[in-house]
Short mmCIF file of C-alpha atoms in Angstrom, two decimals:
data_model
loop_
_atom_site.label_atom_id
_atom_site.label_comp_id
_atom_site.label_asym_id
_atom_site.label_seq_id
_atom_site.Cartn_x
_atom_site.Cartn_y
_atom_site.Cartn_z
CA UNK A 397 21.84 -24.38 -19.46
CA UNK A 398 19.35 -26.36 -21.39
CA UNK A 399 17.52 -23.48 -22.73
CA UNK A 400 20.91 -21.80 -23.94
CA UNK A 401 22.11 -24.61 -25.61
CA UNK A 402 18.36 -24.96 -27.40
CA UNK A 403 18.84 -21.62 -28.35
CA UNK A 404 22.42 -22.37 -29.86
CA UNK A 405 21.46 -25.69 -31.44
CA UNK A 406 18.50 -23.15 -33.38
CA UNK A 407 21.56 -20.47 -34.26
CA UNK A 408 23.83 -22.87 -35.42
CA UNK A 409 21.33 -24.86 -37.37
CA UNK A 410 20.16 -21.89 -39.23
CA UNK A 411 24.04 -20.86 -40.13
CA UNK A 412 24.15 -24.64 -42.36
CA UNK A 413 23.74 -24.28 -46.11
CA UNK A 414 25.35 -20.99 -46.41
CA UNK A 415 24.55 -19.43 -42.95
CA UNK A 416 21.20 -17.68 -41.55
CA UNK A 417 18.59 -15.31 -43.12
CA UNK A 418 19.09 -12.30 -40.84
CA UNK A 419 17.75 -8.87 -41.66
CA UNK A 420 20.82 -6.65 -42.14
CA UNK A 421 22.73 -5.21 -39.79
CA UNK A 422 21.62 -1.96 -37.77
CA UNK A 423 23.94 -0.04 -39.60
CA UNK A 424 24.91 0.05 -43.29
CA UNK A 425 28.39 0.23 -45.12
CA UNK A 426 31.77 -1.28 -44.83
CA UNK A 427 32.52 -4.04 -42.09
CA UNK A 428 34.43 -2.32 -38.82
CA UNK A 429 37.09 -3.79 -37.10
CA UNK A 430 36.61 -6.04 -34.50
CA UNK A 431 39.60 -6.30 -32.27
CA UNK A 432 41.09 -9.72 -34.61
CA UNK A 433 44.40 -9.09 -32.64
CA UNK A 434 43.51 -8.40 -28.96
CA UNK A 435 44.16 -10.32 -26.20
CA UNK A 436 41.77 -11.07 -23.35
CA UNK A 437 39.52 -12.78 -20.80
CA UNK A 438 36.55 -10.56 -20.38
CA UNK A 439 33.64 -11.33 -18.10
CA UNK A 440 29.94 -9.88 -17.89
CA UNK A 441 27.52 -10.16 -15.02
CA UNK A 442 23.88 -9.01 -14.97
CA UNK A 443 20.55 -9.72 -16.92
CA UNK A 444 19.36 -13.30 -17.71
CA UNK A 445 16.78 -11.57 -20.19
CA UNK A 446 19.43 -10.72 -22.27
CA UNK A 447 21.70 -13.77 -21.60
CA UNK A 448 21.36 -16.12 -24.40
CA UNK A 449 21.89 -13.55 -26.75
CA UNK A 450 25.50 -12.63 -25.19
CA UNK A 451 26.04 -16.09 -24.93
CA UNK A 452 26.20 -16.67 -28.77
CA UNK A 453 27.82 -13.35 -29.34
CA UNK A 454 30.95 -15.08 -26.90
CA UNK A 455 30.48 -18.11 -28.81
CA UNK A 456 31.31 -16.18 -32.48
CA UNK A 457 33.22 -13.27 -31.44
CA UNK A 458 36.05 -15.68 -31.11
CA UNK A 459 35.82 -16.26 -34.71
CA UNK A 460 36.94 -12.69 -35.26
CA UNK A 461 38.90 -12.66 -32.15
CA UNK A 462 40.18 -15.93 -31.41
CA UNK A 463 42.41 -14.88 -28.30
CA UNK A 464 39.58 -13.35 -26.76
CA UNK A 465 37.11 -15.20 -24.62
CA UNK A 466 33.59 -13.45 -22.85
CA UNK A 467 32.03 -14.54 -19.97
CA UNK A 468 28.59 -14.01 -18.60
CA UNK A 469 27.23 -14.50 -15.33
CA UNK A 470 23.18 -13.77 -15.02
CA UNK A 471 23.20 -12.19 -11.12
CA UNK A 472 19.93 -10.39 -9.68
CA UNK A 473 19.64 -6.88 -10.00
CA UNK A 474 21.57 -5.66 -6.98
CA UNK A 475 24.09 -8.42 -6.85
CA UNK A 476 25.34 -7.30 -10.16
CA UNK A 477 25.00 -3.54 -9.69
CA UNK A 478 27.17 -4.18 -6.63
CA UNK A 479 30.05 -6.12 -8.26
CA UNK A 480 30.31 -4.07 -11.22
CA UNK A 481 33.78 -2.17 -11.51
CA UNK A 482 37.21 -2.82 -10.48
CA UNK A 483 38.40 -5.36 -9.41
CA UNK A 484 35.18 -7.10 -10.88
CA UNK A 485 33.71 -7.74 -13.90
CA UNK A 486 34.36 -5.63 -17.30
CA UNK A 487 30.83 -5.08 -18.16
CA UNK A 488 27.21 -5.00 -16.83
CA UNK A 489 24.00 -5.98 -18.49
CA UNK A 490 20.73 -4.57 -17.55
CA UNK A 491 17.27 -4.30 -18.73
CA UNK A 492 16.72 -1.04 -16.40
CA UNK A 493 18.77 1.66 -17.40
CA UNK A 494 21.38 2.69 -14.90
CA UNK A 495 20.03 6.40 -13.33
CA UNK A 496 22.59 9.35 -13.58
CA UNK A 497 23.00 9.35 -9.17
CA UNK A 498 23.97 5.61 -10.20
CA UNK A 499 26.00 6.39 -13.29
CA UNK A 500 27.94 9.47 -11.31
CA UNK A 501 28.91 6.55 -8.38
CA UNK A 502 30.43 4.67 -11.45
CA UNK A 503 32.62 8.13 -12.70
CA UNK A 504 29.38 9.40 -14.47
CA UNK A 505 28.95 10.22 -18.38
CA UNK A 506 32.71 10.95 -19.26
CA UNK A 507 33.58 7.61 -17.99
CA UNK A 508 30.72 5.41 -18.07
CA UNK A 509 29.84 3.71 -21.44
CA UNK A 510 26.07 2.81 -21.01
CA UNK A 511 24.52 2.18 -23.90
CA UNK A 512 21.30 -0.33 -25.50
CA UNK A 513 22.33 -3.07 -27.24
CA UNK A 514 19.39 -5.59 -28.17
CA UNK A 515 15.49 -5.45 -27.84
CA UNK A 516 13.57 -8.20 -26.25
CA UNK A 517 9.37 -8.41 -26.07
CA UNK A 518 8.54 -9.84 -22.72
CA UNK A 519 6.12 -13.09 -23.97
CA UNK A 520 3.36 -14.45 -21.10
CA UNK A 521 3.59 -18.45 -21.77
CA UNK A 522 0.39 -20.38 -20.69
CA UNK A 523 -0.96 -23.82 -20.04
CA UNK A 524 -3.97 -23.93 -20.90
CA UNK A 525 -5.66 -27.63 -22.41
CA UNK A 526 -8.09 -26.91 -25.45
CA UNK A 527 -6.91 -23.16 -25.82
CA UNK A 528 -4.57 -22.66 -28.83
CA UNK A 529 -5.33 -18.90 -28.76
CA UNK A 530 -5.35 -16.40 -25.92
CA UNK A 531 -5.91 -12.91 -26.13
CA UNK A 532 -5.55 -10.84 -22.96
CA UNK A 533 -5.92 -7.32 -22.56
CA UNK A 534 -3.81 -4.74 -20.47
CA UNK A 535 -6.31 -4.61 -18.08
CA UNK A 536 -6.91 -8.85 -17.90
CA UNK A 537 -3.39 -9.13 -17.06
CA UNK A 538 -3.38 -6.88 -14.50
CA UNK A 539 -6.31 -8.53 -12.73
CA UNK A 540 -4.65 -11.99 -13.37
CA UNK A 541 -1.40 -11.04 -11.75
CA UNK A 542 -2.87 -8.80 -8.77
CA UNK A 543 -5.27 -11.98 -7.92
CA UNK A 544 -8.37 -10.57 -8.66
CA UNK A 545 -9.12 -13.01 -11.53
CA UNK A 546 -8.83 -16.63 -9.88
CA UNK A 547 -10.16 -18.95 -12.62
CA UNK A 548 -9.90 -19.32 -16.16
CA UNK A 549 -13.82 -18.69 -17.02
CA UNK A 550 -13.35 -15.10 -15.26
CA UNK A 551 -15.83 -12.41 -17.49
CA UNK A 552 -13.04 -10.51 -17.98
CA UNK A 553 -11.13 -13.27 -20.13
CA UNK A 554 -14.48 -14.58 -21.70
CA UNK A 555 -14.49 -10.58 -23.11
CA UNK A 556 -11.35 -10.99 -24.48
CA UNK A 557 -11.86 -14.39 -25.93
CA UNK A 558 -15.35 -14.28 -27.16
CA UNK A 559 -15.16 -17.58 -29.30
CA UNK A 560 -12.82 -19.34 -27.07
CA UNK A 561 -14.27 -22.57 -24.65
CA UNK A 562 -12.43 -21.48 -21.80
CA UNK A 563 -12.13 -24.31 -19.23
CA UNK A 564 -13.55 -23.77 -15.15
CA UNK A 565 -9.75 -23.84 -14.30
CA UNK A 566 -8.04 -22.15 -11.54
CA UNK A 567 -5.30 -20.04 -12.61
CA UNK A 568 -1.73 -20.57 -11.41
CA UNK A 569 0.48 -17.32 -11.61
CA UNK A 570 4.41 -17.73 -11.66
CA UNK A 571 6.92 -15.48 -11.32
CA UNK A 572 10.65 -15.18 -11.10
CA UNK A 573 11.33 -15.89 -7.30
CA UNK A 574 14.55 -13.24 -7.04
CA UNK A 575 14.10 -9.48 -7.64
CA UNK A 576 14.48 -9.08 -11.77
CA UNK A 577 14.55 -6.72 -14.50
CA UNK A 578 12.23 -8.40 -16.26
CA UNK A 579 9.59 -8.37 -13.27
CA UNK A 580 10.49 -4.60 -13.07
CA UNK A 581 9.49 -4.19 -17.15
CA UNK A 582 6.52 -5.76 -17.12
CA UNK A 583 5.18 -4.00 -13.59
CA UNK A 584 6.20 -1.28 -15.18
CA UNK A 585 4.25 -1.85 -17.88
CA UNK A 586 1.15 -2.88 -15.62
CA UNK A 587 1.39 0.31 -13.91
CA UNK A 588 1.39 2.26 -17.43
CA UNK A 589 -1.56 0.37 -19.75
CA UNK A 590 -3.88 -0.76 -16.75
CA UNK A 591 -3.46 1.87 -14.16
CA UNK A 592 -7.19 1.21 -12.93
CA UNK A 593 -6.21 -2.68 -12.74
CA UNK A 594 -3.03 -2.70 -10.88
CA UNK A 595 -2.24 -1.35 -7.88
CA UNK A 596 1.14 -2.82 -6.91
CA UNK A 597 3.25 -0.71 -8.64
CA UNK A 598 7.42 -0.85 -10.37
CA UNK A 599 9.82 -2.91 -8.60
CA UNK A 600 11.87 -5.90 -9.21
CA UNK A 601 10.35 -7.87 -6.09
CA UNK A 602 6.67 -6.90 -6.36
CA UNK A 603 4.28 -8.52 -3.90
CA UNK A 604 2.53 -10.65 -5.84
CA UNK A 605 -0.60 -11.88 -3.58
CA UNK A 606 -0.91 -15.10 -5.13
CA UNK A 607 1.57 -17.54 -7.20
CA UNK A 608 4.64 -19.32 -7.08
CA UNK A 609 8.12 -17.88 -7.77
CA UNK A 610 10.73 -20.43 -9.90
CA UNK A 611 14.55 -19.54 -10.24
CA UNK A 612 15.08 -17.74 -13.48
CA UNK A 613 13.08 -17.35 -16.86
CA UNK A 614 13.91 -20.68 -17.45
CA UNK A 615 12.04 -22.22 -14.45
CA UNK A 616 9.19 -20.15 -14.78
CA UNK A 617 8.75 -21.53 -18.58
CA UNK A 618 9.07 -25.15 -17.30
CA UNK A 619 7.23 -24.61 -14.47
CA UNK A 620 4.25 -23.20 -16.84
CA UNK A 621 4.71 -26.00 -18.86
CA UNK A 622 4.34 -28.48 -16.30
CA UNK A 623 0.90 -27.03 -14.74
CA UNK A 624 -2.49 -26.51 -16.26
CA UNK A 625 -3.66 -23.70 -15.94
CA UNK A 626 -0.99 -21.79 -15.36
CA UNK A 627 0.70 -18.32 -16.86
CA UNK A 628 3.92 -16.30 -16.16
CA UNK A 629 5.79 -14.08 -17.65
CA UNK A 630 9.60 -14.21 -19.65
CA UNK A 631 11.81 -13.13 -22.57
CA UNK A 632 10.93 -14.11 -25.46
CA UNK A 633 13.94 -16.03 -25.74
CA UNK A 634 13.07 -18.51 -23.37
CA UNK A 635 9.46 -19.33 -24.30
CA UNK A 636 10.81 -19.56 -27.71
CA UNK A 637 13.23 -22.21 -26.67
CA UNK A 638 10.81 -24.56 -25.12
CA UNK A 639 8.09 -24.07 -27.70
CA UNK A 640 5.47 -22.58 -25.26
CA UNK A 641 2.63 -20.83 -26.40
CA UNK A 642 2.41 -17.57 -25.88
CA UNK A 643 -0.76 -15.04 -25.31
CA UNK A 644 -1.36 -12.36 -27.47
CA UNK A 645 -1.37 -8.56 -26.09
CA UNK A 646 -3.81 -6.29 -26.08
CA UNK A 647 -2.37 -2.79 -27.60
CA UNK A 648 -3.71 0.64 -27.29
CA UNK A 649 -5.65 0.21 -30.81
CA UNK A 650 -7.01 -2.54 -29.67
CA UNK A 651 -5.02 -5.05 -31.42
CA UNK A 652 -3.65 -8.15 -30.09
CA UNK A 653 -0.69 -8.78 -31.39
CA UNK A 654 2.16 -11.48 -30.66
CA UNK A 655 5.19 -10.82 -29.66
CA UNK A 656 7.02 -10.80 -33.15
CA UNK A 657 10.20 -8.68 -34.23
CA UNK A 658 8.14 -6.59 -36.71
CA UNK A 659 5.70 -5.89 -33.70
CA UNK A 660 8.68 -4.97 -31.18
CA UNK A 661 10.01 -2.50 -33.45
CA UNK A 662 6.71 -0.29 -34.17
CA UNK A 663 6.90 -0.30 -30.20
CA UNK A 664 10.43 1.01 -30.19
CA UNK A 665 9.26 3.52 -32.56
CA UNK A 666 7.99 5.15 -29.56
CA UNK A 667 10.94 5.27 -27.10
CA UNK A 668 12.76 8.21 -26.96
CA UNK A 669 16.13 9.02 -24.79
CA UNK A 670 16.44 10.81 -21.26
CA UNK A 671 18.24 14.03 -21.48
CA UNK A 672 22.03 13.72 -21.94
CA UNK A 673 21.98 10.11 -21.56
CA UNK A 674 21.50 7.26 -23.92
CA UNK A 675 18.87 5.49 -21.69
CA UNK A 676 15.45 5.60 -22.87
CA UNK A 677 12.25 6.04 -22.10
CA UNK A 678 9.63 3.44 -23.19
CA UNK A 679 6.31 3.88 -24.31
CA UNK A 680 4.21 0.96 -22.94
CA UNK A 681 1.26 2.40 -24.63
CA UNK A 682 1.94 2.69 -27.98
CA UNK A 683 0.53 4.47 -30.93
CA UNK A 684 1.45 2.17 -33.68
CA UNK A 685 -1.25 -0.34 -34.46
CA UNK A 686 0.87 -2.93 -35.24
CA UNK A 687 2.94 -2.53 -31.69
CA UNK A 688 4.06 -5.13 -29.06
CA UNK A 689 3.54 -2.84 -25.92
CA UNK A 690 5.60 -5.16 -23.65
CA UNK A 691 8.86 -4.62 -25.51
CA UNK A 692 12.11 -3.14 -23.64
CA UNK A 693 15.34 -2.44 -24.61
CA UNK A 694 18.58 -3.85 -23.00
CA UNK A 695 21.46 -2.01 -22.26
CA UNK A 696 25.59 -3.12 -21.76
CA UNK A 697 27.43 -0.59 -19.53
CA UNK A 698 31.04 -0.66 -18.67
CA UNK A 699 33.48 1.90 -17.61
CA UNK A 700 35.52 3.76 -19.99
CA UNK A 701 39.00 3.24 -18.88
CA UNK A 702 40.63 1.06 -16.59
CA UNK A 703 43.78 -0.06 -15.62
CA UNK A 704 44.87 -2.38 -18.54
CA UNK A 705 44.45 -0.69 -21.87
CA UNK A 706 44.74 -3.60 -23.92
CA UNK A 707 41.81 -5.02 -21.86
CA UNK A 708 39.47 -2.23 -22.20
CA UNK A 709 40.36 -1.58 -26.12
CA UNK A 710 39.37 -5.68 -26.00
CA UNK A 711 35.94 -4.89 -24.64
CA UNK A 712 35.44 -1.70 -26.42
CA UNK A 713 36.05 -3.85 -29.68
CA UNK A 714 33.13 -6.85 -28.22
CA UNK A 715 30.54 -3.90 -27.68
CA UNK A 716 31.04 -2.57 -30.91
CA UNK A 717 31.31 -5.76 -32.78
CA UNK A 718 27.79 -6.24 -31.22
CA UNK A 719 26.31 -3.04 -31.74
CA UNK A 720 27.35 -4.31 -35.82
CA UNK A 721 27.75 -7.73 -37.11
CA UNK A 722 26.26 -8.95 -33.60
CA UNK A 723 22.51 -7.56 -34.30
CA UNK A 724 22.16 -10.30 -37.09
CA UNK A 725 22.03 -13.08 -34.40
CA UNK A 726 19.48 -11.36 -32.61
CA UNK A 727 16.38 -12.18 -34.17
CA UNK A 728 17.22 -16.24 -34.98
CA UNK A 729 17.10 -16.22 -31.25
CA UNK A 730 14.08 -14.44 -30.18
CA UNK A 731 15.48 -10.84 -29.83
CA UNK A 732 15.52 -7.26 -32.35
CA UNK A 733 18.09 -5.20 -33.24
CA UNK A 734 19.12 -1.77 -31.78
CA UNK A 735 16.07 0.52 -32.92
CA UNK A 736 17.53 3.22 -35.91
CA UNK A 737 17.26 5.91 -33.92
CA UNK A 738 19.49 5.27 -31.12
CA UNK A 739 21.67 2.92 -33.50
CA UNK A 740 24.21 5.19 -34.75
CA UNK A 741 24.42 7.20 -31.33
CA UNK A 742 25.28 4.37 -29.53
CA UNK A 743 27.97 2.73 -31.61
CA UNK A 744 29.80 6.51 -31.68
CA UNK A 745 29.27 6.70 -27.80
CA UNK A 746 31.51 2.98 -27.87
CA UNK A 747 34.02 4.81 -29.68
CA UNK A 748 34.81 7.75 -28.20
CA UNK A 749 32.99 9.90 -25.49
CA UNK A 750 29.72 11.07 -26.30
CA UNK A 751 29.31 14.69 -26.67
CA UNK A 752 26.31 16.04 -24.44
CA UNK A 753 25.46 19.43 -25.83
CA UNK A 754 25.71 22.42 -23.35
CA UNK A 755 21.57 24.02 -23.12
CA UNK A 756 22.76 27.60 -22.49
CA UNK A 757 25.37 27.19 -26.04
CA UNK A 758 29.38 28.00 -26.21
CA UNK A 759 30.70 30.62 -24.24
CA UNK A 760 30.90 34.02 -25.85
#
C-alpha cells in the first residue's frame, strides 16, 4: 500500500499547475465516450505488475464516471485464473497471455475479450555500496540468478564493468516468494538471451538454488534495499517508487540500456501477435539498438457478456477508456503505452467482436 500511494502522490503531483506532461494518447482524434452515465461496482483480480497502474485508472475513471467504482485485487497466477468468471470478478489482469485451450474454457474468442493494455520493463534493483552504475549482461544475469556467480568481484561482472571497483561482496538474490508473472517474464527471458547460462527454464515458481523469496514486488524492492549486496528483480513501477537503482541491460547490440519508456518501445517494436488472437509474442532479443529486452506487455481479459448488461457495457466502457485517455497515466508512473501496432486492434476488439479472418477465404 505504501508503494501505491508513492506512486499516486507522483501522479497527482505532476497533474498541479495545469496537469501532467504525458505523450499523447495511443490513438489520435476526437475523445470517445466513456460510460459518464453507467452504473456499477466492478472488481479486477490478477497481476501486481500491472497494479498500480489500474489503481490510478480506478482512482480517475470516476471523474468521467462518478457512479462507477473499480476494484483490484493482485492474486498469484492460478488463484486468479481460477476465480475469474461468474460469479467472480469482472475482469482479469495478466502479464502471460491467456492460451486458446485456456481462452476456449472461458467461451473462447467470440466471448472472451483478451486484449494488452499497458507495457511494463521488468527493472533488476541492487544494493550495492560504492557502485552507482551496473551493467550486466544477458548472460551475467543468468549466472547470478542460477547461483553460479556467488560474489560481487565474479570475472564475469568485472567484464561487464571494466571501470567499476566492485566490492568482495557476496551476492544476495531475491525473488518473489509466490508463483508470478513477472518471475515467468523474466525466466522467460533468461531462457531466450542466455540459453548457454540458464538452465532452469519458464515458470512462475522456478527453483531458484540460492536466495530469499519476499511477498510481492514490493517486498522484494525493500528487501533489496535493506541488504548489501543484494539484487532482484520487479516492475518498473515499484523500483521507481522507492528510488532504487536499477542495473542496466545488456541488449543484443551490445548496448546497455536502462529501462526507460523510449527503450521499452523499440523492444515492442519487435512483438508480433499469435495467430487469431491478440496475444503476442515477445522478442527478448531484440534488433533495435536502442531496446530494453526485458520489456512485456500486460493484458486485461474479461468475458464478453454476462448476465447484467448494464454491468458489462460498465466494464466495456473502463477497458476502453483505458485503452484511450488511460495510456497518458502510464508513463508518470513507470509504465508505456499500448505499442501502435496492436493499438487500434485492440480498442475495436473492446467494442465489438474481433473478426478472425477464415485462411481457406469465403465460401464460393
Amino acid at each position: 500500500m505504501a508503494v501505491l500511494l508513492a506512486l499516486l502522490a507522483v501522479l497527482a503531483g505532476a497533474c498541479l499547475d495545469g496537469g501532467p506532461e504525458v505523450t499523447p494518447s495511443v490513438l489520435e482524434g476526437p475523445v470517445r465516450p466513456v460510460g459518464a452515465d453507467d452504473v456499477a461496482a466492478l472488481a479486477g483480480v490478477g497481476s501486481s505488475l500491472v497494479e498500480p497502474l489500474v489503481q490510478a485508472w480506478a482512482s480517475d475513471y470516476r471523474l468521467v464516471a462518478p457512479a462507477v467504482s473499480v476494484a483490484f485485487e493482485p492474486l498469484v497466477p492460478v488463484a486468479a485464473a481460477s476465480r475469474f468468471g461468474a460469479p467472480g470478478p469482472d475482469f482479469l489482469a495478466t502479464d502471460v497471455p491467456l492460451t486458446v485451450a485456456e481462452e476456449d474454457e472461458l467461451g473462447g474468442r467470440e466471448e472472451v475479450v483478451h486484449v494488452p493494455w499497458a507495457t511494463s520493463a521488468i527493472a533488476l534493483p541492487y544494493n550495492l555500496p560504492g557502485v552507482p552504475e551496473l551493467r550486466l549482461s544477458p548472460d551475467t544475469v543468468g549466472a547470478i540468478f542460477s547461483g553460479r556467480a556467488q560474489r560481487w568481484d565474479d570475472p564475469a561482472i568485472r567484464a561487464d564493468n571494466p571501470a567499476a571497483r566492485l566490492p568482495s561482496l557476496a551476492i544476495g538474490v531475491v525473488f518473489p516468494a509466490e508463483a508470478s508473472g513477472t518471475t515467468e517474464v523474466f525466466t522467460s527471458y533468461l531462457q531466450a538471451a542466455a540459453p548457454g547460462g540458464w538452465a532452469l527454464g519458464s515458470s512462475a515458481t522456478p527453483p531458484f538454488p540460492r536466495g530469499q523469496g519476499a511477498a510481492g514486488p514490493a517486498a522484494v524492492v525493500a528487501a533489496v534495499g535493506a541488504t548489501a549486496g543484494a539484487i532482484g528483480y520487479a516492475p518498473l513501477a515499484y523500483a521507481r517508487a522507492a528510488s532504487a537503482p536499477v542495473a542496466s541491460l545488456g541488449n543484443r547490440s551490445g548496448r546497455y540500456l536502462q529501462p526507460t519508456p523510449a527503450a521499452v518501445n523499440a523492444a515492442m517494436a519487435g512483438a508480433t501477435l499469435r495467430p487469431a488472437s491478440l496475444a503476442a509474442t515477445l522478442l527478448f532479443t531484440p534488433e533495435a539498438p536502442g531496446a530494453y529486452p526485458l520489456s512485456t506487455l500486460t493484458y486485461v481479459v474479461y468475458q464478453r457478456t454476462g448476465p447484467d448488461p448494464a454491468r458489462t457495457d460498465a466494464l466495456r466502457h473502463f477497458v476502453s477508456w483505458a485503452l484511450t485517455e488511460g495510456q497518458r497515466y502510464a508513463e508518470p508512473l513507470g509504465y508505456g503505452p499500448v505499442p501502435r501496432q496492436f493499438a487500434g486492434t485492440a480498442l475495436a476488439a473492446v467494442d465489438r467482436p474481433l473478426e478472425v479472418e477464415d485462411p481457406e477465404g469465403p465460401e464460393e
